[in-house]
Each structure stands twice: as C-alpha cells, then as structure tokens.
PDB file of C-alpha atoms in Angstrom:
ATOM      1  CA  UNK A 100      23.535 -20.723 -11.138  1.00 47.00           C
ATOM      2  CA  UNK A 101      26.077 -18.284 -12.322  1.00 49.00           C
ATOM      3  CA  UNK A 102      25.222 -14.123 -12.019  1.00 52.00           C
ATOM      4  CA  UNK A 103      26.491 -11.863 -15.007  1.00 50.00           C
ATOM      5  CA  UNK A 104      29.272 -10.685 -12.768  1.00 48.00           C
ATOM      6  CA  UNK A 105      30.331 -14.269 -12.291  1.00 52.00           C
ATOM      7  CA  UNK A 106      30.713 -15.142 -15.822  1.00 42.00           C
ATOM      8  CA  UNK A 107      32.413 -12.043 -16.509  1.00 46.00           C
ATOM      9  CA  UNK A 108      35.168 -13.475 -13.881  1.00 48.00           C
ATOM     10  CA  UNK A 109      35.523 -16.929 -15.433  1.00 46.00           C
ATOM     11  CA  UNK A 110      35.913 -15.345 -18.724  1.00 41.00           C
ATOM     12  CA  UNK A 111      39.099 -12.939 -17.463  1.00 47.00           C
ATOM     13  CA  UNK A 112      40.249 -15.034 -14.846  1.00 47.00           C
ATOM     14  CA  UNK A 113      43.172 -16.600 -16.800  1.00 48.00           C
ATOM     15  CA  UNK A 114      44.274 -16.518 -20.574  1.00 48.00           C
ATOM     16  CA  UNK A 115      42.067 -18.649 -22.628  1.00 49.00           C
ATOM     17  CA  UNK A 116      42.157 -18.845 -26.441  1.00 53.00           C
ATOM     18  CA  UNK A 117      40.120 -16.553 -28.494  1.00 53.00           C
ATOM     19  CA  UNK A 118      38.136 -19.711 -29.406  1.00 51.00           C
ATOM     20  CA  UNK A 119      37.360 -20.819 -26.306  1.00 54.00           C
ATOM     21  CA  UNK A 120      36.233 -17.020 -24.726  1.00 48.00           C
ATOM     22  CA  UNK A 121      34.099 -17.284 -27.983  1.00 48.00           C
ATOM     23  CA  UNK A 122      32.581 -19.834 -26.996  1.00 45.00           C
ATOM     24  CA  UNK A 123      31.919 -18.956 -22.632  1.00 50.00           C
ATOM     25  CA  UNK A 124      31.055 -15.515 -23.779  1.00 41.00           C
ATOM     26  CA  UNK A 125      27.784 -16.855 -26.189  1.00 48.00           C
ATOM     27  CA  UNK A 126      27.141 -19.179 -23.185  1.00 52.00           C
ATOM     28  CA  UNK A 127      26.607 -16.351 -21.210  1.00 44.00           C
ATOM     29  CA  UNK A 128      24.767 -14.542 -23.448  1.00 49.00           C
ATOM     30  CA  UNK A 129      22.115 -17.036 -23.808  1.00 48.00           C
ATOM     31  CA  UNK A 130      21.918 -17.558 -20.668  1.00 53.00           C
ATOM     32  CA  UNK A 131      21.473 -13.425 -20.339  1.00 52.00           C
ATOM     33  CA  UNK A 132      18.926 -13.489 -23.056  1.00 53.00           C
ATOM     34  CA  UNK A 133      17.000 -16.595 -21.550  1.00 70.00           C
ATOM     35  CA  UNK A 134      16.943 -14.981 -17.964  1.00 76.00           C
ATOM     36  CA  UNK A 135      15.492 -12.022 -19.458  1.00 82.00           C
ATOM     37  CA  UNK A 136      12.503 -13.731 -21.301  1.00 82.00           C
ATOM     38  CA  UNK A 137      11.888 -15.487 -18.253  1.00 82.00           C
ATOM     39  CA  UNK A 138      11.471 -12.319 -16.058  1.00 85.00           C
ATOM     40  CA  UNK A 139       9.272 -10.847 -18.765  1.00 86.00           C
ATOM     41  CA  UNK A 140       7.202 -13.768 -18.790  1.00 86.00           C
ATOM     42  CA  UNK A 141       6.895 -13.624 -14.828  1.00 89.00           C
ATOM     43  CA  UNK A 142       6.252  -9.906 -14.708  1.00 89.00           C
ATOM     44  CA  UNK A 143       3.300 -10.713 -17.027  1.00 89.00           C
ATOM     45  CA  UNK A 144       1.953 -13.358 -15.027  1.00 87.00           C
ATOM     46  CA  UNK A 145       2.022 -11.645 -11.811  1.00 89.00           C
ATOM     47  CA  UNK A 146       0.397  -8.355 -13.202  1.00 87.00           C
ATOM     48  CA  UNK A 147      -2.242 -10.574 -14.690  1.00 88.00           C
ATOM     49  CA  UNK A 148      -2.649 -12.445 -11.282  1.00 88.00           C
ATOM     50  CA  UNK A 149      -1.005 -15.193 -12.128  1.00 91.00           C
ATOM     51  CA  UNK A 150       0.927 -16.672 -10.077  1.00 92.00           C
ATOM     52  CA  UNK A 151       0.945 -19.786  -9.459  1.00 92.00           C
ATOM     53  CA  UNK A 152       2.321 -19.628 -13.013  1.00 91.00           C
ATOM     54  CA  UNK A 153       4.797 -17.330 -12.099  1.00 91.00           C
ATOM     55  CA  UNK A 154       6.180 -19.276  -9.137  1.00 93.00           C
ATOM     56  CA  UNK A 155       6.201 -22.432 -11.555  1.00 92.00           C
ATOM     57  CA  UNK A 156       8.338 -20.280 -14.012  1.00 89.00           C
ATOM     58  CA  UNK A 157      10.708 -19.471 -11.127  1.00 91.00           C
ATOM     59  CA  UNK A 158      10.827 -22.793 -10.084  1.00 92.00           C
ATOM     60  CA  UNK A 159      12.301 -23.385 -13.838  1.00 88.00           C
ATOM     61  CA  UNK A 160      14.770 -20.663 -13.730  1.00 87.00           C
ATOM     62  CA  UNK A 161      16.250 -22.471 -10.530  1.00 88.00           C
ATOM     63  CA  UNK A 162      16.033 -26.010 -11.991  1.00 88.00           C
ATOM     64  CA  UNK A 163      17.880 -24.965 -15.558  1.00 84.00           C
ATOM     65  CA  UNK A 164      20.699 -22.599 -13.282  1.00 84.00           C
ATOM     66  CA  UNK A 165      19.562 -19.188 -14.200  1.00 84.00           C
ATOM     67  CA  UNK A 166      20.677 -16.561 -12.302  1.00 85.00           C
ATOM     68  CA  UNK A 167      17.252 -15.111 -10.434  1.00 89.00           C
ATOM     69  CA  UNK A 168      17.846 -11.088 -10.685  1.00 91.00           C
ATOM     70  CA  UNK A 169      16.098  -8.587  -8.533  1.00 93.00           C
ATOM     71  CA  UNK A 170      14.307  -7.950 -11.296  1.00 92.00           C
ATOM     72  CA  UNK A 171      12.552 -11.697 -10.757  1.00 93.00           C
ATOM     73  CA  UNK A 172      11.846 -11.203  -7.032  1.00 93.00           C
ATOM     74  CA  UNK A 173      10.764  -8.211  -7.556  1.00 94.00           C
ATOM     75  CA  UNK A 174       8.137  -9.228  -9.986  1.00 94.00           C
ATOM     76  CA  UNK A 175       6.898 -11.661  -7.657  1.00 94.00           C
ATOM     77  CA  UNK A 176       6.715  -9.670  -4.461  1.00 94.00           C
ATOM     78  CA  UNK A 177       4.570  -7.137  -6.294  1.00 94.00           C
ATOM     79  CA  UNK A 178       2.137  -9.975  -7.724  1.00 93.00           C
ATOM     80  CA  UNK A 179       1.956 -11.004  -3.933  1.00 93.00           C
ATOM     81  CA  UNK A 180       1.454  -7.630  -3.023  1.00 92.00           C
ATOM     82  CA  UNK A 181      -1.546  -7.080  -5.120  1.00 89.00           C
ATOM     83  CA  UNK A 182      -3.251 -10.180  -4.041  1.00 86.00           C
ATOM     84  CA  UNK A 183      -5.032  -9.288  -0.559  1.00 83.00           C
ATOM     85  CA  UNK A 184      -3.528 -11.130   2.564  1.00 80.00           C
ATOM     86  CA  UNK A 185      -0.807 -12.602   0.601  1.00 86.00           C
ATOM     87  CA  UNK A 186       1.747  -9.766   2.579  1.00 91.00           C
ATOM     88  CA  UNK A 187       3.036 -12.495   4.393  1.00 91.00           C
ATOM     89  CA  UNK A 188       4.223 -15.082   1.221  1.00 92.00           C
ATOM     90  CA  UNK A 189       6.015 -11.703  -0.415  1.00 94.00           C
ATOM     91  CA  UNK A 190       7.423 -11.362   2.688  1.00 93.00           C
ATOM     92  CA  UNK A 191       9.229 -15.311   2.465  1.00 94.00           C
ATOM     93  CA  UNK A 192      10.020 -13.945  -1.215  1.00 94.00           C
ATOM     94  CA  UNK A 193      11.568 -11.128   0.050  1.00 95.00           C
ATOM     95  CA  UNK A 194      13.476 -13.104   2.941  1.00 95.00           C
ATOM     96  CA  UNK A 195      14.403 -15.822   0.070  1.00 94.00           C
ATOM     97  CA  UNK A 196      15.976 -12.932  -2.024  1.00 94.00           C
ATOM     98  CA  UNK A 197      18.472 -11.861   0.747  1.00 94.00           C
ATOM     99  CA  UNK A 198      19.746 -15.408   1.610  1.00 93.00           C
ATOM    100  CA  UNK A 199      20.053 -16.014  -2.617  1.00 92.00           C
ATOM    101  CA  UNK A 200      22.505 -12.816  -2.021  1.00 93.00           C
ATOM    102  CA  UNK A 201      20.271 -10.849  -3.950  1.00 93.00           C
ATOM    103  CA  UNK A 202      20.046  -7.489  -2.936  1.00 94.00           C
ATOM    104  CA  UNK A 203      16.865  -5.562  -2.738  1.00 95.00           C
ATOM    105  CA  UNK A 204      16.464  -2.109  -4.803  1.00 95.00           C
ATOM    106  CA  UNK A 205      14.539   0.681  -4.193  1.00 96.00           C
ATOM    107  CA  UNK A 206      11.535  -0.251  -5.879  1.00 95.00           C
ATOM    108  CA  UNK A 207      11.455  -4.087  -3.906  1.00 96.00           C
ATOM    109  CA  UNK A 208      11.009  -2.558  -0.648  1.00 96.00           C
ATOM    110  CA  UNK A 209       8.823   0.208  -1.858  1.00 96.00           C
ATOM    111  CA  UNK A 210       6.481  -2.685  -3.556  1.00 95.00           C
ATOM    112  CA  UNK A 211       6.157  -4.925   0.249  1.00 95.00           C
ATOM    113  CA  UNK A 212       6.339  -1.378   2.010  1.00 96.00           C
ATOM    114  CA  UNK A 213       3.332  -0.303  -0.001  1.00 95.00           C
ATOM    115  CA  UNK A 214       1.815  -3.691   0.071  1.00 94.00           C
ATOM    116  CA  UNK A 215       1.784  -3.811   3.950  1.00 94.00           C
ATOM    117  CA  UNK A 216       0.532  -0.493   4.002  1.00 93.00           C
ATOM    118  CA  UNK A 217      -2.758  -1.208   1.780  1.00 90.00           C
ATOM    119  CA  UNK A 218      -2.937  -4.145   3.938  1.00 90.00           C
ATOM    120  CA  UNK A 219      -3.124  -1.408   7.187  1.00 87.00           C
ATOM    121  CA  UNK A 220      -0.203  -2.461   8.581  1.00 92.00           C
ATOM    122  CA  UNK A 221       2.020   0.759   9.410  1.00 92.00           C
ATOM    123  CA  UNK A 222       4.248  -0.985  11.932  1.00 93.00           C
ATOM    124  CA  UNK A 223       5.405  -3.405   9.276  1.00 94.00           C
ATOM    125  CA  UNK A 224       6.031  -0.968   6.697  1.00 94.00           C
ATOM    126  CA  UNK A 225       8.016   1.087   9.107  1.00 94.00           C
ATOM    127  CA  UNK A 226      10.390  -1.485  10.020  1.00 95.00           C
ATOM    128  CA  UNK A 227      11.393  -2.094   6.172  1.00 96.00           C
ATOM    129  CA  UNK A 228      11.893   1.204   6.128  1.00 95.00           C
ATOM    130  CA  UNK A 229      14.496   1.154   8.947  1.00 95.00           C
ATOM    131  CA  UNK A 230      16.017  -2.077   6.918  1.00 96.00           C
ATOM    132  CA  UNK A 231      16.349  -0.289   3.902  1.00 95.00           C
ATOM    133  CA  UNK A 232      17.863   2.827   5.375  1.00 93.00           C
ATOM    134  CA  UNK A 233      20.480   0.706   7.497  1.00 95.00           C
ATOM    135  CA  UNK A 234      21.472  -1.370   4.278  1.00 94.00           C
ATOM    136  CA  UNK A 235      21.604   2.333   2.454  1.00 95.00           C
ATOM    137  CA  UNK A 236      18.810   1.801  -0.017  1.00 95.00           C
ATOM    138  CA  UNK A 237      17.712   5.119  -1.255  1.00 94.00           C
ATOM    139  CA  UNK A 238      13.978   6.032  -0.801  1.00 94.00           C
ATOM    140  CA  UNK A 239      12.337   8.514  -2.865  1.00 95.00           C
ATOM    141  CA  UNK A 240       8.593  10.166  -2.740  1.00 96.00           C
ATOM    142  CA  UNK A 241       7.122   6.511  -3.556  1.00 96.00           C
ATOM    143  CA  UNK A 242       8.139   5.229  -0.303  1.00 96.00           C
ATOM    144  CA  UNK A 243       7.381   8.403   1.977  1.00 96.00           C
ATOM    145  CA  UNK A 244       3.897   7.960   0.089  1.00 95.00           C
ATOM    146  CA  UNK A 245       3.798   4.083   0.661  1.00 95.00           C
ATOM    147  CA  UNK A 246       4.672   4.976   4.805  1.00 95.00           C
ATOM    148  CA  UNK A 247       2.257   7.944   4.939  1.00 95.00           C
ATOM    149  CA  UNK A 248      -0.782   5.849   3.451  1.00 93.00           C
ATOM    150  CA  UNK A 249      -0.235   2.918   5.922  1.00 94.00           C
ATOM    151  CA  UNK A 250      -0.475   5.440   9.035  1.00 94.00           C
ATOM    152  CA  UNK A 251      -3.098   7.287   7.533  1.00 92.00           C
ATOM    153  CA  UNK A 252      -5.218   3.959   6.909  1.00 90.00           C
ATOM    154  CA  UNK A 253      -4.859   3.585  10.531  1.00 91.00           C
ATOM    155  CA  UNK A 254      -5.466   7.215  11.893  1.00 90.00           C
ATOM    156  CA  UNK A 255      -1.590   7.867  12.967  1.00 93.00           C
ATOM    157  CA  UNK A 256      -2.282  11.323  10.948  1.00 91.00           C
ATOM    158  CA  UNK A 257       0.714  13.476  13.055  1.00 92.00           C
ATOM    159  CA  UNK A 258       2.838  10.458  12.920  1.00 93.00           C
ATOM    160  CA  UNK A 259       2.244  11.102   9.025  1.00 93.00           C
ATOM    161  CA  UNK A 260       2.462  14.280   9.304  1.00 90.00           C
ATOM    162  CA  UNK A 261       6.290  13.790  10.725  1.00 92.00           C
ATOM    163  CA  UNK A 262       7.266  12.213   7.378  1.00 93.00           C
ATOM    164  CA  UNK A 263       5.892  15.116   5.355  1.00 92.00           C
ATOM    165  CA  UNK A 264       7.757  17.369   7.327  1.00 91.00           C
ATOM    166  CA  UNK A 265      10.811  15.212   6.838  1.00 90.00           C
ATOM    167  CA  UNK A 266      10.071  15.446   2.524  1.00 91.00           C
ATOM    168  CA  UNK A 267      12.093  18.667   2.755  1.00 85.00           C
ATOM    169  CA  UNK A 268      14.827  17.397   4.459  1.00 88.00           C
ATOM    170  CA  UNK A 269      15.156  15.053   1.755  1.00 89.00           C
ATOM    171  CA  UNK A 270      14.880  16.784  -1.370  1.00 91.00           C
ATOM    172  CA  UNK A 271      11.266  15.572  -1.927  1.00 93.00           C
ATOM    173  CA  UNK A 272       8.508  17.103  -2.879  1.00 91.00           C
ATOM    174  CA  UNK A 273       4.602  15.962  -2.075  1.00 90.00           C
ATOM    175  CA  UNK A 274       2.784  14.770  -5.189  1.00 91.00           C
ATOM    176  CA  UNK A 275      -0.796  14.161  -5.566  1.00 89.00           C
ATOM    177  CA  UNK A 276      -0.159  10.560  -3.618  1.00 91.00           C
ATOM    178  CA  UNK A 277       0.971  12.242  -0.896  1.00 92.00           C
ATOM    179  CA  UNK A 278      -2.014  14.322  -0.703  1.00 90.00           C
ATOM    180  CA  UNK A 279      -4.184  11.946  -1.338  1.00 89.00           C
ATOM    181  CA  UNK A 280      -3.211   9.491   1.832  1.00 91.00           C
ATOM    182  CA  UNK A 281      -3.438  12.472   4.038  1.00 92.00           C
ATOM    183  CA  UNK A 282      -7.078  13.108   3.034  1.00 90.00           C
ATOM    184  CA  UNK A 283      -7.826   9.483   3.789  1.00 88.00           C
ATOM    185  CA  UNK A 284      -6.002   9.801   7.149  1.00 90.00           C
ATOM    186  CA  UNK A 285      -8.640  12.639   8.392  1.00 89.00           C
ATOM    187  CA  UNK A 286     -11.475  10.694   6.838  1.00 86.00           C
ATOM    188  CA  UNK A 287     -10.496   7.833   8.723  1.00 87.00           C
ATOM    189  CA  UNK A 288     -10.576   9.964  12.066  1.00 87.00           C
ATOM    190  CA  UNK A 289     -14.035  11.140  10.913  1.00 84.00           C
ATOM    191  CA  UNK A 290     -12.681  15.183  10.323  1.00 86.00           C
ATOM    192  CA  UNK A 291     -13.947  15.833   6.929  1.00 83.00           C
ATOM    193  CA  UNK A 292     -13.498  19.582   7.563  1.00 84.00           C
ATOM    194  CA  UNK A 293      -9.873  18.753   7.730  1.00 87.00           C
ATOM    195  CA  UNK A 294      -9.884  16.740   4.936  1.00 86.00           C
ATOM    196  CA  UNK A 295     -11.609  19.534   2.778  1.00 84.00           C
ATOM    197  CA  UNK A 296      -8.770  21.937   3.850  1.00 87.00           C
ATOM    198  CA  UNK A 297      -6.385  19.751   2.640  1.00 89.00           C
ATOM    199  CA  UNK A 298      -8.678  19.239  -0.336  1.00 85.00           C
ATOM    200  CA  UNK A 299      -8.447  22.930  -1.207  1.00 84.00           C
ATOM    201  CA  UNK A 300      -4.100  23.151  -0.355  1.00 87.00           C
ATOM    202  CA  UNK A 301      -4.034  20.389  -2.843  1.00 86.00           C
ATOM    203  CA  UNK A 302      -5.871  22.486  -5.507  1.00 82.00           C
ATOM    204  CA  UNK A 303      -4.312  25.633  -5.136  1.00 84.00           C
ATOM    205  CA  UNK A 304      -0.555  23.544  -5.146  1.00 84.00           C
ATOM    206  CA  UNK A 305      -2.133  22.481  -9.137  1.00 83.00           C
ATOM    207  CA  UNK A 306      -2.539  18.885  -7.883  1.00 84.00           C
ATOM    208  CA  UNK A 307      -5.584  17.071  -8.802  1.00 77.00           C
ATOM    209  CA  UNK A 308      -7.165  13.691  -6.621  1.00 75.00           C
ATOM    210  CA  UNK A 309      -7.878  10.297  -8.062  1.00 76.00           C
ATOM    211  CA  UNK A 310     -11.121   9.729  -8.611  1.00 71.00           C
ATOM    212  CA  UNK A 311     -11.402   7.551  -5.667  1.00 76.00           C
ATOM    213  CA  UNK A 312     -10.300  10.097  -3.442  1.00 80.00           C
ATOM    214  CA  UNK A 313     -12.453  12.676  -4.507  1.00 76.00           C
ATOM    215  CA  UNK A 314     -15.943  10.050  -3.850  1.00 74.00           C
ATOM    216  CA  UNK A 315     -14.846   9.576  -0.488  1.00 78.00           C
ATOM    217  CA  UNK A 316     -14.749  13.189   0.003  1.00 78.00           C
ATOM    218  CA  UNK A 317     -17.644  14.304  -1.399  1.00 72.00           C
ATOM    219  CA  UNK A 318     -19.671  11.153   0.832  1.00 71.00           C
ATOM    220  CA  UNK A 319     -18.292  12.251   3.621  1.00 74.00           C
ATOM    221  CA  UNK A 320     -18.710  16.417   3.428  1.00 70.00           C
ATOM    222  CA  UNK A 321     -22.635  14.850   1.886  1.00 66.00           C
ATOM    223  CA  UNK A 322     -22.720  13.047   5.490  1.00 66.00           C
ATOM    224  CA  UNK A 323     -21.775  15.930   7.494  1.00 66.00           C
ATOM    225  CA  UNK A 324     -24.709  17.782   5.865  1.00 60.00           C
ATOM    226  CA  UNK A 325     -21.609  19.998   4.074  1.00 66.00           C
ATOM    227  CA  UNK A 326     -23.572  20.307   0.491  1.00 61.00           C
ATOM    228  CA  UNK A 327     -21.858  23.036  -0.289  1.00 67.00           C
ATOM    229  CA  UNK A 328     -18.554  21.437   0.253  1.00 69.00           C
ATOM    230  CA  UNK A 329     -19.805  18.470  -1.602  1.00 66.00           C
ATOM    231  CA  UNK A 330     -20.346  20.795  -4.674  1.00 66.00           C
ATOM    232  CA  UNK A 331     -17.663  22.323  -4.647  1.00 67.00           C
ATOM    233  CA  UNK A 332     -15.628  19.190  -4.974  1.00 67.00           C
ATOM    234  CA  UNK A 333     -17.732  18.508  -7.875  1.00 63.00           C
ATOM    235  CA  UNK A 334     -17.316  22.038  -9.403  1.00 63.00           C
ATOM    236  CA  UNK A 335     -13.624  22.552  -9.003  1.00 61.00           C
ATOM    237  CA  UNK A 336     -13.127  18.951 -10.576  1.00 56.00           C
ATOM    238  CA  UNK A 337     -14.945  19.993 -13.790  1.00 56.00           C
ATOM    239  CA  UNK A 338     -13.461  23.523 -13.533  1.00 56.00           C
ATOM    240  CA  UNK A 339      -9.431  22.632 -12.612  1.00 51.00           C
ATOM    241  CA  UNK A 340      -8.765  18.851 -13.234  1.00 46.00           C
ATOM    242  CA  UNK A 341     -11.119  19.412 -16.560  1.00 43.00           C
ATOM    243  CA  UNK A 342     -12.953  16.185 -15.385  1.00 51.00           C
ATOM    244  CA  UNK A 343     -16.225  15.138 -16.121  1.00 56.00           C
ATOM    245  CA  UNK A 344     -18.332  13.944 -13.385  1.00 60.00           C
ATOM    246  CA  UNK A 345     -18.511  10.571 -13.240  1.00 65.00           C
ATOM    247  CA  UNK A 346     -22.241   8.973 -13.172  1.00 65.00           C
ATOM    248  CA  UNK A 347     -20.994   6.055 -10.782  1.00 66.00           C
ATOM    249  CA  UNK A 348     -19.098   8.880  -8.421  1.00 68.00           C
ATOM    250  CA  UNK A 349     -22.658  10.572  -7.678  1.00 70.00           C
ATOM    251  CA  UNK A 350     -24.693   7.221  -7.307  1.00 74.00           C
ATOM    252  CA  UNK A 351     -21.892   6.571  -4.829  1.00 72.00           C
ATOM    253  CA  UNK A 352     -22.648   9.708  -3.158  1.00 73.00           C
ATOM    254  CA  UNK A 353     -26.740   8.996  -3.304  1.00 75.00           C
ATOM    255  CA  UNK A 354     -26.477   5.797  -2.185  1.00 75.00           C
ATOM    256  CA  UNK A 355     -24.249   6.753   1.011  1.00 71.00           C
ATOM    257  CA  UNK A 356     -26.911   8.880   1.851  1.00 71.00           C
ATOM    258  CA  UNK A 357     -29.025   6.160   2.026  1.00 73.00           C
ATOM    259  CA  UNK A 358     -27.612   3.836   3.678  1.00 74.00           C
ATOM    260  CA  UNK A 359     -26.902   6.042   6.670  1.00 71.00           C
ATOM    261  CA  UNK A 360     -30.881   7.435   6.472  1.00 75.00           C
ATOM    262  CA  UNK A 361     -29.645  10.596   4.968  1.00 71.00           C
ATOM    263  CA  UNK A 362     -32.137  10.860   1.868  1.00 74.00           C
ATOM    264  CA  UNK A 363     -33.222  14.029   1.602  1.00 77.00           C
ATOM    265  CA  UNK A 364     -29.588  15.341   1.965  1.00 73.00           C
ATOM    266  CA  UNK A 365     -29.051  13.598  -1.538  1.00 75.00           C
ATOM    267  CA  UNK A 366     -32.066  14.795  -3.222  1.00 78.00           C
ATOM    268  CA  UNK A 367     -30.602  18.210  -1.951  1.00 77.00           C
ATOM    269  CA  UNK A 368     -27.089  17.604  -3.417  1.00 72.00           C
ATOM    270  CA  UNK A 369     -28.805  16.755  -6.825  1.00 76.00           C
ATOM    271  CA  UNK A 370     -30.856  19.446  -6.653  1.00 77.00           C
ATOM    272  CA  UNK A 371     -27.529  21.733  -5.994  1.00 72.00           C
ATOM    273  CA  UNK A 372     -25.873  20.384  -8.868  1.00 70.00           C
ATOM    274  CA  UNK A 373     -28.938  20.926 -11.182  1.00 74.00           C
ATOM    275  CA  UNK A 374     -28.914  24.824 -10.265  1.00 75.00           C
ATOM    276  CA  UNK A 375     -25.289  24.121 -10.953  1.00 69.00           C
ATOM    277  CA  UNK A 376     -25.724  22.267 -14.363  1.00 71.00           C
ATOM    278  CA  UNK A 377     -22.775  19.679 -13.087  1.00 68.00           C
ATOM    279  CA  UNK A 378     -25.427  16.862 -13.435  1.00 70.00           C
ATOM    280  CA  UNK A 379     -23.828  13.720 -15.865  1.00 69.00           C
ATOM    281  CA  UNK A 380     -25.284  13.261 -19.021  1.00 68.00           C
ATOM    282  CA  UNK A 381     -27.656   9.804 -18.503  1.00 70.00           C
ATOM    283  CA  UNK A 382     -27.546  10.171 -14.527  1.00 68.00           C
ATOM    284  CA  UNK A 383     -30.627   9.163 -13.400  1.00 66.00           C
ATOM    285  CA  UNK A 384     -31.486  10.254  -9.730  1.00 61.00           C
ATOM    286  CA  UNK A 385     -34.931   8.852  -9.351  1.00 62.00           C
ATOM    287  CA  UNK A 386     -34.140   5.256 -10.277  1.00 52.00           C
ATOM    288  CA  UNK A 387     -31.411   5.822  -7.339  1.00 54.00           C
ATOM    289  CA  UNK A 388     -34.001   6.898  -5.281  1.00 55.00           C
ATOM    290  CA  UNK A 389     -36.973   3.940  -6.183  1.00 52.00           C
ATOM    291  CA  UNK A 390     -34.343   1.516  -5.979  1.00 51.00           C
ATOM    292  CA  UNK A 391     -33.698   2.566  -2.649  1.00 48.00           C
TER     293      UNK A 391
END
C-alpha cells in the first residue's frame, strides 16, 4: 500500500531504463487516479449517510493496496460526525489514521472537534485541541467556533468567552458562527437579555444569524414576556438580513407559548406584528391557536 511519496522514491531511487520508469510511473498514476475515485465515491456516501457503504469502500481500498489519504479518513470521520452518538466510532477512525501514519489536517480535527461539540461534549473537544496544537496543526476561526459552541451548549459562557478574547491574538476575526454559539450559550443559562445584546453587537458588526438562531431568540425574549424584543428580531431580519419571515419560524414561536401556558403572550406577538405588517403571507394564527 504504497503513498505518492513512496512511488516517487522507487521511481528515482536508482537508474532504470526509460522503458521501465514508463512503465512504474503509469502504475502510479492509476493507482493515483483510482485512489481518487474512491475518495469521491466515499465522500458521497458519507454526506448522503451512507456509510456502511463507505466503510465497505474503504475496506476495498485496503484489500486492492491503495494508499488511504487524509482525504479518505477525513471523509469518514465527518460522516460519523453527522450521525448522532457515533463520536466515539470517528474517534477509532481518527485513532486508526495516526497508527496508518496518516497525519491529520486542519479540517480532520476541526470535523471530530465540532462533532464532539454538537454532541455537548466540551472537554473532549478541548483535548483535540491541545493534540492538534502540540503536533502544530494550524487552527483557524472554524475550530475557535467548533470549541466555543461545545462550551456554550453546556453553559461554560466565560470559558467561551476566553477563546474569543484569544481570536485577536491569533489573527482571527468572529464570524456570524461565532456569534451565533455565544447566543446559544446565554440561552442555555436562561439570560435572554444577554443574548439580545449580543443579538444587537452582531447586527451593528453587519453579521446576520441563521435562521435557527434567530427562532430560539425570538421564543425565548416571547417567554420572558420581551414582545418588543421579539419584534424587533423579526423587524431587523426583514429590514438588515433582507429576510422574509419564515411561516414555520412564527408557529415555532406560537407554539412555545403554548406549551409553557403562555397563550395570550402569542396572540400579543401576532397582534404586534400585524400593527407591524411583518405577518407571512399564508400564516395562519388561528389554526395555531384551535389546534392548540
């Protein structure tokens, strides 16, 4: 199982006919060519959830004596990664990588990093960090951003705090990801005040929240009895991000407000965003309410 580096060696190592190098350098260009369609097939299968099929194609690469790349392991730790509790068989990838003398990139420990940190667990996430920065891998803003959302998922806000502080330091600057995990982290302690200022430093930086972000917000400033808050999410998402608002976002809202006996605080936010005229096209806030 021979790496490009390799076959580079036994073609230069001593003088060989013209024929012959001929002939070991189209070997090794197959075999180049091959490893690559393999790794595009496996990158397919794993970001189609796949992967059973993707191991099996691994399994062939190792069988027929192609090289595995860390483009392959890569590939598979993210598929891993994406599939919830399976932290644990990226992390055998992962070890299975180093002892195939493989060495991990940037974006391999950013994928498990991230992975762990989805998964809630920070303490994981900060020891590959401290692996990656004693075998000098470079991390960039993904990274801080994978770190920061792990300790925000579990309330360590001033421990992620720390690591925005250290951005600078770095060279790197906070992107809407970055914001983003910091609002979850003040949700998570229940401080939607917090989160709203951070909200409104995001705006005025010209960075917009995902979609997802932006529902939790608005349920919990709706929660809080914050309507105005709520709206002004809403408002400064169709003014700024030049969104529309989302029909499923505001039955999100509604039906928050429900659950938690809070009904007449939605009728109130719908009423808000009449006055407003921010109410979707086709949203329908009495079948919300009969259905609930």
């Amino acid at each position: 199982m021979f790496s490009p580096l390799t076959w580079s060696c036994l073609l230069f190592a001593r003088p060989e006919s013209s024929r012959r190098r001929s002939i070991c350098f189209a070997r090794w260009r197959v075999r180049v060519v091959v490893a690559a369609s393999y790794n595009t097939l496996i990158t397919g299968h794993c970001s189609k959830g796949l992967l059973s099929s993707a191991m099996e194609l691994k399994e062939r690469m190792q069988k027929n004596g192609i090289h595995l790349s860390v483009i392959t392991f890569s590939a598979l730790i993210s598929g891993l990664c994406k599939r919830k509790g399976s932290c644990t068989n990226a992390n055998k990838i992962f070890s299975d990588m180093k002892s195939s003398n493989v060495a991990p990139d940037t974006v391999t420990y950013n994928t498990l990093i991230h992975g762990y940190s989805e998964a809630g667990d920070s303490k994981m996430g900060g020891r590959l960090f401290e692996e990656m920065s004693k075998c000098g891998v470079r991390a960039d803003i993904l990274t801080y951003n994978a770190l920061i959302l792990g300790l925000c998922k579990n309330g360590k806000t001033k421990k992620a705090a720390y690591l925005v502080k250290d951005l600078d330091s770095k060279g790197l600057v906070p992107n809407s990801s970055t914001f983003s995990a910091l609002i979850r982290g003040q949700l998570v302690r229940n401080n939607p005040d917090g989160a709203f200022q951070l909200y409104k430093s995001m705006i005025r930086s010209g960075r917009h929240p995902s979609s997802e972000t932006l529902t939790m917000l608005m349920c919990a400033l709706a929660k809080c009895a914050d309507l105005d808050g709520a709206v002004q999410v809403l408002a400064e998402m169709v003014n700024r991000s030049m969104l529309p608002i989302r029909i499923y976002m505001l039955s999100k809202v509604c039906h928050e407000l429900h659950h938690c006996g809070k009904g007449q605080l939605a009728m109130k936010l719908c009423s808000e965003l009449q006055a407003r005229t921010l109410i979707p096209v086709g949203f329908d806030e009495g079948l919300i309410f009969r259905t609930e």
